[in-house]
Amino acid sequence: MSGRQMKLGLFLWATGHHIAAWRHPDAHVTAGIDIDHYIKLARTAEAAKFDMVFCEDAAGLREANVQIASQTSRSIGFEPVSLLSALAAQTERIGLVSTASTGYNEPYGLARMFASLDNLSGGRAGWNLVTSASPIEAANFGSTGLRPHADRYERAREFATVVTGLWRRGASGHDGQSFSVRDPLDIEPSPQGAPVMVQAGASDDGKDLAARTADVVFSAAQTLEEAKAFHDDLKGRLAAYGRELDDIKIMPGVAPIVAATKAEAQAKYDALQELIPDDVGVALLSSYLSISDLWRYPIDGPLPELPESEGMKSRQALVIEQARRDGLSIRQLARYFAGARGHWRVVGTPAQIADELQARFEGGAADGFNVMPSWFPGELDAFATLVVPELQRRGLFRKDYEGRTLRDHLGLKRPA
Amino acid sequence: MHFAVSLDIAAAAGQAGLTFTEIAGFVREAEAAGVDMVIISDSADAPSSSPFEATTLLAALATVTETIGLVAGASTLAHQPYNLARRFASLDIISHGRIGWNATMRQNPREAANFSRPEGIADSDFHRRAEEFIGIVRGLWQGWDAEALLFDKAAGRFHDPERMHLLDHKGEFFSVRGPLNVARSPQDAPVLVMSGLAAADRSFAAGAADVVMLDEPSPEDAKAVCDDLKRRVQTVGRKPEAVKVLATVPAEFAADSLDDWFASQGWDGLNFALPADISALDNFLDRVLPDLRRGLTRSTDAGATLRDHLGLGAGGGQ
């Protein structure tokens, strides 16, 4: 058995990652108001020895058009730091990672919150830094529009510097462009030293910030080649910041649909796809393309030429690339992205899925994966009971936790 | 008579903070004795340190308790109104309707300096800003009507778009569009506790608060402020019992000195302020709590939410 094993995160998302998951007959439709549902999911993931559960976040609705929004389950849910704090008391080993924005928080407050989560959980907390790209969020924080991409990253760099300084307790007193902080942090240090830093931005600015500050990077890639190119690019930037290749774990998203036979798995996927209303699919696609009037173009025609976005640059490029490569119409593209938001989808038997994960892991394209079940709890249960044992049998994944903290699970050094 | 316990989890310099197990054990004993709510304050005026931040601690406590109300202090300087409204709405769902927000009207001198306001904030600005902030939070808590969520899988209707409301607030200090992306609170809205009131804050508190905590030094002073507050509550068209006034008792007390506080009437209950010190907690549980039982009147079937415990009406319109 080789020494190197993959890392697995469970990407939590109420009813499931598929846009129509909530309509699936077995999906837990009240997930967004049911804490017991989340406790059950986290314990399932912990029993399967996942490294962490992960919550993404936005401080606002996902969709501006209320008629579209009302056909999805995405307008309500838990605020993730409170959700994970509750899970901290109800789990023992699994890591707890939450997104929080550098756009709409202050570094002192955010550093306190995650240090507290780290203490509550005995050293299992992580912060996923995002800069927030949605004008809907901006409208909840007094802004008249989204800040330009480069400004958001400038603020994020300063924010990350202040937060890590507060956690590490060396720095005291910061007076910068966007923030000023006088005192040391008033939350006691945790068993982990500092919460794990996670990032997902894949633009040039995003990759540089990750190379400088992140312990874990989430990414989206359709093909092994794309995933490997991203992996090599990001790891290639580490030396400039005095860091080693193993200091960052790259975990691309994967949306598996698993069943005993390939045909059965495909049938499960097709049934979900049938539940997507066209206007919901097109609206979701529009948000990833950062444009508002995609519905004006013929739905069975090609994607129009688009200006470069101030929103999610890397995701826009990924969508356009996919459309051109496969010659997809707007409708086909919308359906494709409604399933996993641009993340890699694998449909098949436990052995076929394990083969695919193994190929990317051993092919130098990933240190592990952020698993995105299509609906909860069914597809998580299927992955935990069918795919995880197959990975363990191949020696690719742990059979038990080696340590107690999230840094232990990920094999990360304690911060200096 | 209602009883609250305020627990200041900021440890004195050089002392170890309480562990989660110690805090949870104390809260469970207070719950068993019928205390209405525990209030966590974690932001000291002087440099100190705590193991936990109050709202994250509350989420964890919510999963290991069943009936006691859980209130956290959170300052209007250290948060954005959208984030804070969302955090407490989420906590209320996690706790099945047992959450309150303690909004203090007193400026913490350390906060401006640590939250990117190096010049500080003028006292008059702070008060106008805090009032606007509290108004936004209350408005955001009203964004979803009680019957808004449909969960209709077959028709593809998750919620009723007519029953979700924008806030569209544009004020002196904030503009917030809304709505909150958290469902309506199980108690319509988390309980709004206000404390640290200056005389000038009383009219605002009379119109907005569910609970007011007084920290006057003597029963006589507390009664005078309480009477004034209740008058103002009526002036703004609310019933006097719509706002519960709790008098805070300073941490050092003997059980027999409580008789003065019990004897004076006017307020609706007492709030016991305890430091982050295990011997103070034990002392309270062993010596004070048994005495309080004679004042506890809540029947066990009075309802499950903090509003139920306090005999407050629904927190939302619509």
XYZ file of C-alpha atoms in Angstrom:
734
model
C 0.000 0.000 0.000
C 1.385 3.399 -0.939
C 1.670 5.982 1.795
C -0.224 8.712 0.019
C -3.963 8.760 0.603
C -6.614 11.081 -0.772
C -8.454 13.699 1.287
C -12.239 13.794 1.147
C -14.492 16.726 1.968
C -18.274 16.583 2.049
C -19.739 19.666 0.429
C -22.992 20.252 2.345
C -25.842 21.926 0.499
C -29.336 21.559 2.047
C -31.366 19.334 -0.270
C -28.445 18.502 -2.585
C -26.175 19.976 -5.223
C -28.399 19.330 -8.199
C -30.587 22.396 -8.811
C -33.701 20.184 -8.868
C -32.593 17.978 -5.953
C -35.341 19.270 -3.678
C -37.955 17.870 -6.098
C -36.459 14.365 -5.956
C -38.998 12.074 -4.267
C -36.467 10.995 -1.613
C -34.815 14.397 -1.010
C -35.308 15.871 2.454
C -37.258 18.927 1.380
C -37.247 20.786 4.727
C -33.429 20.554 4.984
C -33.018 24.333 5.192
C -34.893 24.511 8.500
C -33.927 21.158 10.023
C -30.785 21.047 12.160
C -31.238 17.315 12.808
C -30.871 16.692 9.067
C -27.438 18.321 9.126
C -26.372 16.514 12.283
C -27.224 13.240 10.553
C -25.259 14.179 7.414
C -22.200 15.213 9.422
C -22.278 11.984 11.432
C -22.598 9.922 8.226
C -19.533 11.702 6.848
C -17.663 11.237 10.130
C -18.476 7.526 10.238
C -17.054 7.297 6.686
C -13.871 9.114 7.915
C -14.231 12.172 5.691
C -11.661 14.876 6.470
C -14.252 17.631 6.699
C -17.693 18.925 5.959
C -17.778 22.180 4.050
C -20.450 24.910 3.790
C -20.390 27.529 1.098
C -22.217 30.784 1.659
C -23.682 33.972 0.278
C -25.115 36.796 2.358
C -28.203 37.194 0.224
C -30.521 35.411 -2.169
C -28.954 33.446 -5.041
C -31.355 34.632 -7.673
C -32.746 38.137 -8.183
C -35.857 37.067 -10.068
C -38.281 36.017 -7.370
C -40.378 33.840 -9.714
C -37.262 31.833 -10.580
C -36.044 31.815 -6.967
C -39.340 30.410 -5.750
C -38.832 27.331 -7.955
C -35.561 26.428 -6.214
C -34.734 25.581 -2.602
C -31.814 27.988 -2.489
C -33.399 31.108 -0.970
C -33.357 29.814 2.595
C -30.854 27.892 4.697
C -28.678 28.132 7.772
C -26.018 30.765 8.317
C -22.996 28.448 8.131
C -20.901 29.496 11.139
C -23.844 28.957 13.478
C -24.642 25.694 11.685
C -21.085 24.395 12.086
C -20.923 25.540 15.722
C -23.969 23.371 16.374
C -22.308 20.478 14.528
C -19.142 20.972 16.618
C -21.097 19.899 19.705
C -22.619 16.903 17.904
C -19.522 15.395 16.247
C -16.061 14.446 17.496
C -13.528 14.162 14.729
C -14.659 15.588 11.425
C -13.350 18.986 10.237
C -15.812 21.890 10.000
C -15.151 24.401 7.246
C -17.250 27.426 6.438
C -17.176 30.131 3.844
C -17.128 33.760 4.985
C -16.649 36.816 2.844
C -13.859 39.362 3.056
C -16.250 41.816 1.412
C -18.844 42.035 4.182
C -16.989 41.234 7.404
C -14.302 42.870 9.531
C -11.119 40.862 10.134
C -11.237 41.157 13.933
C -14.806 39.822 14.076
C -14.133 37.024 11.625
C -10.920 35.977 13.379
C -12.834 35.772 16.698
C -15.636 33.725 15.190
C -13.417 31.079 13.611
C -11.083 30.932 16.607
C -14.177 30.272 18.720
C -15.372 27.525 16.346
C -11.889 26.032 16.552
C -12.070 26.003 20.360
C -15.621 24.630 20.426
C -14.629 21.764 18.139
C -11.281 20.949 19.717
C -9.302 22.113 16.674
C -11.466 21.178 13.708
C -12.328 24.548 12.142
C -11.476 25.967 8.738
C -12.253 29.244 6.992
C -12.975 29.329 3.261
C -12.069 32.842 2.150
C -14.254 34.306 -0.601
C -14.366 37.833 -1.975
C -18.094 37.722 -2.940
C -19.041 38.269 -6.560
C -22.788 38.788 -6.351
C -24.519 42.186 -6.747
C -27.444 40.740 -4.750
C -25.146 40.414 -1.728
C -23.670 43.873 -2.308
C -27.166 45.392 -2.034
C -27.445 44.061 1.522
C -24.331 45.955 2.588
C -24.919 49.476 1.450
C -23.092 49.172 -1.850
C -24.620 50.338 -5.074
C -22.747 47.737 -7.053
C -20.079 45.101 -7.024
C -16.522 46.271 -6.413
C -14.182 45.581 -9.353
C -12.474 42.185 -9.257
C -8.980 43.554 -8.570
C -10.214 45.754 -5.689
C -11.972 42.810 -4.097
C -8.724 40.844 -4.110
C -6.694 43.774 -2.796
C -9.077 43.960 0.167
C -8.997 40.155 0.560
C -5.175 40.114 0.725
C -5.146 42.687 3.501
C -8.011 40.903 5.271
C -6.200 37.541 5.197
C -2.993 39.112 6.476
C -4.790 40.658 9.448
C -6.736 37.489 10.302
C -3.737 35.174 10.188
C -1.743 37.711 12.213
C -4.449 37.757 14.883
C -4.595 33.955 15.003
C -0.847 33.606 15.233
C -0.619 36.290 17.882
C 2.669 37.672 16.651
C 1.272 40.763 15.030
C -0.444 43.430 17.046
C -1.680 46.684 15.637
C -2.601 47.029 11.986
C -3.347 50.260 10.178
C -3.909 49.595 6.498
C -5.814 50.596 3.386
C -9.149 48.981 4.295
C -8.813 47.905 7.922
C -7.357 48.941 11.214
C -7.032 46.771 14.326
C -5.435 47.833 17.604
C -5.465 44.892 20.016
C -4.401 41.256 19.940
C -7.206 38.717 19.527
C -9.298 38.258 22.694
C -10.108 34.584 21.992
C -7.836 31.954 23.505
C -5.625 29.945 21.126
C -7.052 26.609 19.999
C -5.494 23.128 19.916
C -4.903 23.651 16.197
C -2.951 26.874 16.593
C -4.961 28.502 13.827
C -7.989 27.372 11.833
C -7.249 25.868 8.412
C -7.332 28.393 5.553
C -9.289 27.367 2.465
C -9.757 29.107 -0.863
C -11.620 28.499 -4.071
C -10.824 31.406 -6.380
C -9.263 30.240 -9.652
C -8.543 33.555 -11.379
C -4.927 34.760 -11.466
C -5.550 36.981 -8.427
C -7.276 34.060 -6.705
C -4.442 31.627 -7.371
C -1.815 34.067 -6.111
C -3.746 34.703 -2.927
C -4.174 30.941 -2.450
C -0.473 30.271 -3.042
C 0.330 32.818 -0.353
C -2.209 31.948 2.325
C -4.260 28.777 1.718
C -3.882 25.328 3.276
C -6.616 23.816 1.087
C -7.857 24.855 -2.341
C -11.222 23.828 -3.754
C -11.441 23.890 -7.521
C -13.718 23.036 -10.428
C -12.460 21.095 -13.436
C -14.223 18.962 -16.017
C -11.306 16.999 -17.423
C -8.163 15.433 -15.972
C -6.070 17.755 -18.178
C -7.797 20.881 -16.831
C -7.468 19.634 -13.276
C -3.787 18.848 -13.752
C -3.090 22.206 -15.381
C -4.707 23.996 -12.431
C -2.886 21.795 -9.924
C 0.530 22.384 -11.537
C -0.092 26.106 -11.995
C -1.068 26.629 -8.353
C 1.656 24.447 -6.887
C 4.136 26.196 -9.173
C 3.349 29.491 -7.437
C 4.210 28.201 -3.945
C 7.983 28.561 -4.141
C 7.658 32.319 -4.624
C 6.121 32.482 -1.149
C 8.646 30.145 0.437
C 6.222 27.241 0.642
C 6.515 23.551 -0.221
C 4.341 21.529 -2.599
C 2.743 19.596 0.226
C 1.722 22.726 2.127
C -1.428 23.001 -0.007
C -4.036 20.308 -0.630
C -5.931 20.747 -3.881
C -9.414 19.258 -3.791
C -11.525 19.547 -6.938
C -15.287 19.166 -6.669
C -16.823 15.900 -7.831
C -20.542 15.171 -8.189
C -20.962 11.406 -8.182
C -24.058 9.415 -9.035
C -23.461 5.857 -7.978
C -25.495 2.669 -8.399
C -24.906 -1.072 -8.720
C -24.827 -0.863 -12.534
C -23.839 1.899 -14.932
C -27.321 1.846 -16.522
C -28.972 2.252 -13.138
C -26.746 5.201 -12.261
C -27.450 6.836 -15.637
C -31.194 6.381 -15.083
C -30.902 8.108 -11.688
C -29.117 11.035 -13.329
C -31.604 11.300 -16.211
C -34.549 11.326 -13.816
C -33.028 14.273 -11.936
C -32.330 16.173 -15.152
C -36.019 15.863 -16.076
C -36.963 17.828 -12.950
C -35.174 21.050 -14.040
C -37.531 23.795 -15.280
C -35.936 25.513 -18.335
C -36.200 29.032 -16.878
C -34.444 27.876 -13.688
C -31.636 26.290 -15.695
C -31.129 29.379 -17.856
C -31.178 31.678 -14.805
C -28.520 29.590 -13.065
C -26.387 29.571 -16.197
C -26.787 33.370 -16.450
C -25.464 33.802 -12.930
C -22.317 31.807 -13.744
C -21.851 33.873 -16.882
C -22.475 37.104 -14.903
C -25.040 38.360 -17.434
C -28.707 39.098 -16.930
C -30.350 38.765 -20.345
C -29.456 35.294 -21.564
C -33.175 34.503 -21.811
C -33.420 36.891 -24.787
C -31.455 34.501 -26.987
C -33.054 31.407 -28.608
C -32.831 28.600 -26.063
C -31.891 26.037 -28.712
C -29.306 28.317 -30.304
C -25.630 28.751 -29.401
C -24.219 30.818 -26.540
C -23.757 34.472 -27.700
C -20.420 36.294 -27.532
C -19.987 37.643 -23.991
C -17.985 40.499 -22.434
C -15.429 39.537 -19.781
C -17.007 39.418 -16.345
C -16.342 41.372 -13.139
C -18.016 38.502 -11.290
C -16.708 34.968 -11.225
C -14.037 35.195 -13.931
C -12.817 31.622 -13.799
C -16.280 30.029 -13.761
C -17.385 32.141 -16.730
C -14.380 30.959 -18.735
C -15.087 27.346 -17.793
C -18.706 27.563 -18.997
C -17.762 29.193 -22.297
C -15.015 26.637 -22.875
C -17.463 23.786 -22.273
C -20.044 25.269 -24.682
C -17.521 25.689 -27.488
C -15.854 22.317 -26.958
C -19.066 20.304 -27.077
C -21.116 22.598 -29.353
C -23.898 22.890 -26.788
C -27.069 24.982 -27.161
C -28.146 27.295 -24.338
C -30.700 24.699 -23.189
C -28.169 21.859 -23.231
C -25.578 23.972 -21.460
C -28.115 25.086 -18.835
C -29.099 21.495 -18.109
C -25.470 20.455 -17.952
C -24.537 23.105 -15.383
C -27.729 22.735 -13.358
C -26.485 19.325 -12.294
C -23.259 20.317 -10.558
C -22.563 24.028 -11.289
C -19.582 23.311 -13.489
C -18.036 20.642 -11.309
C -16.949 17.247 -12.558
C -19.745 14.679 -12.754
C -19.149 10.938 -12.562
C -21.954 8.474 -13.144
C -21.354 4.780 -12.646
C -20.687 1.811 -10.401
C -18.583 2.087 -7.203
C -15.610 0.552 -9.032
C -15.978 2.901 -12.015
C -16.143 5.951 -9.753
C -13.180 4.745 -7.703
C -11.264 4.225 -10.995
C -11.944 7.806 -12.065
C -10.994 9.298 -8.680
C -7.859 7.141 -8.589
C -6.834 8.272 -12.080
C -6.955 11.962 -11.109
C -5.390 11.379 -7.701
C -2.502 9.307 -9.066
C -2.319 11.414 -12.233
C -1.115 14.433 -10.254
C -4.353 16.379 -10.698
C -5.677 16.284 -7.135
C -4.736 15.680 -3.485
C -8.323 14.690 -2.795
C -11.879 15.622 -3.635
C -14.725 17.746 -2.406
C -17.696 15.395 -2.772
C -20.975 16.984 -3.899
C -23.887 14.540 -3.531
C -26.674 15.313 -5.982
C -29.349 15.003 -3.338
C -29.384 14.411 0.414
C -29.367 12.112 2.160
C -29.583 9.389 -0.533
C -26.524 10.131 -2.661
C -24.327 10.740 0.406
C -25.385 7.391 1.851
C -24.618 5.734 -1.497
C -21.143 7.302 -1.671
C -20.351 6.487 1.971
C -21.484 2.871 1.801
C -20.406 1.976 -1.760
C -17.525 4.184 -2.923
C -15.631 4.839 0.341
C -15.145 1.100 1.124
C -13.887 0.581 -2.434
C -11.342 3.407 -1.979
C -10.309 1.932 1.395
C -9.902 -1.542 -0.143
C -7.506 -0.014 -2.697
C -5.530 1.712 0.074
C -6.488 5.115 -1.313
C -8.392 6.359 1.731
C -8.038 6.068 5.513
C -9.900 3.440 7.528
C -9.715 5.540 10.674
C -8.680 9.024 11.725
C -4.969 9.356 12.489
C -5.329 12.415 14.719
C -7.857 14.736 16.296
C -7.591 18.068 14.504
C -8.388 19.031 10.919
C -4.692 19.826 10.417
C -3.939 16.261 11.567
C -6.385 14.799 9.041
C -4.973 16.861 6.194
C -1.355 16.270 7.152
C -0.743 19.988 7.514
C 1.930 21.572 9.638
C 0.952 23.532 12.696
C 1.340 27.238 11.909
C 4.501 28.884 13.182
C -41.191 36.401 38.387
C -38.711 35.715 35.587
C -35.089 34.798 36.131
C -32.128 35.243 33.850
C -28.469 34.504 34.390
C -25.843 36.616 32.641
C -22.596 34.797 32.206
C -19.548 36.888 31.347
C -17.243 34.357 29.711
C -14.295 36.739 29.418
C -11.714 35.491 31.903
C -9.648 37.830 34.015
C -6.034 38.190 32.921
C -3.950 35.153 33.773
C -6.966 32.967 34.528
C -8.076 29.987 32.493
C -11.425 30.391 30.738
C -14.333 28.037 31.293
C -14.486 24.940 29.105
C -17.504 24.138 26.948
C -18.286 21.183 29.211
C -18.297 23.439 32.290
C -20.520 26.046 30.641
C -22.908 23.409 29.255
C -23.131 21.726 32.665
C -24.014 25.011 34.336
C -26.622 25.924 31.711
C -28.245 22.497 32.008
C -28.552 22.887 35.773
C -30.066 26.340 35.336
C -32.455 24.810 32.796
C -33.476 22.057 35.215
C -34.220 24.695 37.854
C -36.519 26.592 35.482
C -34.395 29.681 34.784
C -35.907 31.453 31.761
C -32.709 32.312 29.944
C -28.942 32.438 30.024
C -27.313 35.522 28.563
C -23.760 35.211 27.275
C -21.684 38.358 27.175
C -18.191 37.984 25.849
C -16.844 41.403 25.040
C -15.082 43.012 27.940
C -14.276 46.706 28.202
C -10.731 45.928 29.226
C -8.354 43.563 27.400
C -9.135 39.989 28.435
C -9.689 36.731 26.684
C -12.453 34.165 26.279
C -12.401 30.675 24.886
C -15.489 31.416 22.798
C -17.368 34.083 20.892
C -20.960 34.335 22.147
C -23.047 33.412 19.078
C -20.945 30.359 18.183
C -21.132 29.223 21.811
C -24.911 29.642 21.731
C -25.254 27.387 18.668
C -23.353 24.623 20.435
C -25.339 25.117 23.679
C -28.596 24.932 21.702
C -27.834 21.323 20.749
C -27.211 20.175 24.340
C -30.188 21.904 26.023
C -33.912 21.643 25.411
C -35.967 24.379 26.987
C -33.874 27.212 28.390
C -33.701 30.485 26.476
C -30.285 31.393 25.066
C -29.297 35.013 24.568
C -26.052 36.421 23.200
C -24.692 39.916 23.323
C -23.538 41.233 19.950
C -22.591 44.808 19.323
C -23.811 47.111 16.591
C -20.224 48.222 15.983
C -18.779 44.754 15.475
C -21.362 43.514 12.971
C -23.265 44.412 9.837
C -27.048 44.357 10.362
C -27.652 41.802 7.590
C -25.058 39.397 8.991
C -26.271 39.784 12.555
C -29.964 39.381 11.690
C -29.075 36.265 9.734
C -26.931 34.761 12.495
C -29.675 35.124 15.103
C -32.421 33.914 12.736
C -30.309 30.830 12.062
C -29.651 30.274 15.782
C -33.373 30.497 16.435
C -34.065 27.649 13.993
C -31.197 25.579 15.450
C -32.603 26.044 18.984
C -36.264 25.567 17.969
C -37.190 29.080 19.034
C -35.134 29.813 22.142
C -32.867 32.642 21.003
C -32.570 36.275 21.938
C -30.207 39.086 20.922
C -28.895 41.332 23.678
C -28.337 44.674 21.970
C -26.358 46.946 24.214
C -26.700 50.682 23.822
C -23.384 51.266 25.605
C -20.280 51.717 23.467
C -17.460 49.353 24.200
C -14.353 51.558 24.024
C -12.255 48.757 22.498
C -14.542 47.958 19.628
C -14.109 50.996 17.409
C -10.340 50.594 17.626
C -10.481 46.968 16.499
C -13.167 47.395 13.860
C -11.491 49.875 11.532
C -12.718 53.060 13.160
C -9.469 54.363 14.614
C -10.949 57.812 15.315
C -13.746 56.220 17.309
C -17.393 57.066 16.867
C -19.152 60.064 18.424
C -21.622 59.103 21.120
C -24.598 60.767 19.428
C -23.727 59.039 16.134
C -23.405 55.730 17.949
C -26.930 56.001 19.347
C -28.601 57.052 16.083
C -26.682 54.328 14.292
C -27.626 51.690 16.874
C -31.312 52.601 16.575
C -31.165 52.348 12.795
C -29.275 49.039 13.075
C -31.847 47.531 15.459
C -34.695 48.677 13.216
C -33.095 46.958 10.208
C -32.583 43.714 12.110
C -36.211 43.668 13.258
C -37.331 44.409 9.701
C -35.211 41.609 8.250
C -36.730 39.169 10.728
C -40.124 39.980 9.128
C -39.076 39.141 5.564
C -40.856 35.816 5.287
C -44.545 35.349 6.114
C -45.553 32.436 8.301
C -46.925 30.379 5.388
C -44.245 31.333 2.856
C -42.611 27.926 2.435
C -44.682 25.528 0.300
C -42.271 22.587 -0.262
C -44.462 21.516 -3.210
C -42.224 19.080 -5.110
C -44.794 18.076 -7.734
C -45.668 21.618 -8.783
C -42.079 22.823 -8.419
C -43.118 25.570 -5.984
C -40.647 25.786 -3.083
C -41.949 29.050 -1.720
C -44.718 31.516 -2.444
C -43.094 34.559 -4.072
C -45.884 36.807 -2.739
C -44.960 35.921 0.831
C -41.338 36.954 0.678
C -40.696 40.658 1.221
C -37.800 42.966 0.412
C -36.795 45.379 3.151
C -35.410 48.094 0.850
C -34.031 50.133 3.733
C -32.092 53.269 2.865
C -31.077 55.232 5.934
C -28.441 57.548 7.369
C -25.900 54.796 8.095
C -27.052 51.696 6.220
C -28.820 50.557 3.103
C -30.048 46.979 3.095
C -32.196 45.405 0.420
C -33.111 42.055 1.984
C -34.793 39.705 2.353
C -32.935 37.458 4.760
C -31.909 34.104 3.275
C -32.969 32.311 6.443
C -36.558 31.161 6.997
C -38.919 32.815 9.467
C -38.058 32.311 13.130
C -39.946 29.580 15.024
C -40.971 32.320 17.478
C -41.738 34.754 14.599
C -38.690 36.788 15.586
C -35.882 36.151 18.061
C -36.389 37.976 21.374
C -34.875 41.477 21.398
C -33.183 42.207 24.716
C -31.862 45.711 25.265
C -29.361 46.745 27.915
C -26.980 49.541 28.795
C -29.730 52.127 28.292
C -29.075 55.804 28.896
C -32.118 57.881 29.862
C -32.316 59.085 26.255
C -32.621 55.493 24.990
C -35.717 54.656 27.014
C -38.331 55.792 24.501
C -36.720 53.829 21.703
C -36.441 50.740 23.931
C -40.086 51.136 24.968
C -41.111 50.834 21.328
C -38.710 48.129 20.182
C -37.561 45.850 23.002
C -39.108 42.596 24.247
C -36.916 42.596 27.354
C -35.035 45.448 29.001
C -32.263 44.766 31.468
C -31.539 47.418 34.053
C -28.273 47.704 35.875
C -29.233 50.222 38.547
C -27.338 49.844 41.842
C -30.282 49.648 44.240
C -33.867 48.355 44.240
C -35.117 51.941 44.628
C -33.233 53.207 41.565
C -34.254 50.180 39.529
C -37.910 50.696 40.443
C -37.825 54.343 39.358
C -36.356 53.480 35.952
C -38.710 50.559 35.555
C -41.758 52.735 36.255
C -40.531 55.302 33.752
C -39.994 52.596 31.108
C -43.423 51.071 31.619
C -45.006 54.533 31.260
C -43.201 54.995 27.974
C -44.283 51.561 26.793
C -47.899 52.648 27.217
C -47.210 55.985 25.535
C -46.123 54.204 22.345
C -49.304 52.125 22.377
C -47.999 48.842 23.749
C -49.341 47.057 26.782
C -47.040 47.331 29.833
C -46.611 43.529 29.881
C -45.353 43.566 26.269
C -41.925 44.588 27.593
C -40.416 42.570 30.423
C -38.099 44.544 32.654
C -35.415 42.638 34.513
C -33.296 44.189 37.230
C -29.679 43.046 37.302
C -28.271 41.970 40.716
C -24.002 43.137 40.705
C -22.202 39.391 41.135
C -21.315 39.623 44.833
C -24.371 38.871 46.895
C -25.563 36.729 49.701
C -28.834 34.928 49.318
C -30.455 36.909 52.149
C -29.718 40.251 50.467
C -32.001 39.071 47.668
C -34.954 39.687 49.927
C -34.712 43.424 49.224
C -34.929 42.713 45.509
C -37.791 40.267 45.922
C -39.716 42.648 48.174
C -39.673 45.599 45.793
C -42.225 45.273 43.043
C -42.409 46.779 39.609
C -39.987 44.841 37.485
C -40.836 41.491 35.946
C -37.807 39.580 37.080
C -34.173 39.472 38.054
C -31.003 38.941 36.111
C -28.030 37.470 37.972
C -24.666 38.569 36.603
C -21.963 35.951 37.097
C -18.265 36.025 36.241
C -16.405 33.289 34.342
C -15.359 31.569 37.532
C -16.308 28.024 38.370
C -16.627 28.730 42.095
C -19.074 31.606 41.408
C -21.149 29.271 39.238
C -21.158 26.553 41.881
C -22.089 29.081 44.540
C -25.015 30.252 42.439
C -26.263 26.731 41.809
C -25.863 25.567 45.400
C -26.889 28.618 47.396
C -28.937 30.992 45.265
C -30.893 28.797 42.895
C -32.701 26.858 45.649
C -33.863 30.216 47.045
C -35.151 31.321 43.655
C -37.369 28.329 43.286
C -39.959 29.975 45.509
C -40.201 32.785 42.969
C -40.424 30.536 39.930
C -43.978 30.394 38.687
C -43.621 29.018 35.182
C -45.569 25.842 34.635
C -43.842 23.144 32.633
C -46.441 23.183 29.856
C -46.209 26.915 29.270
C -44.723 26.404 25.799
C -41.396 25.685 24.218
C -40.040 29.001 22.989
C -38.301 31.795 24.856
C -41.270 34.065 24.062
C -43.484 31.448 25.703
C -41.296 31.356 28.814
C -41.405 35.123 29.151
C -45.109 35.412 28.419
C -44.402 37.584 25.384
C -46.730 37.723 22.416
C -45.765 36.817 18.868
C -42.734 38.672 17.632
C -43.862 39.360 14.112
C -46.620 41.086 12.261
C -48.255 39.544 9.213
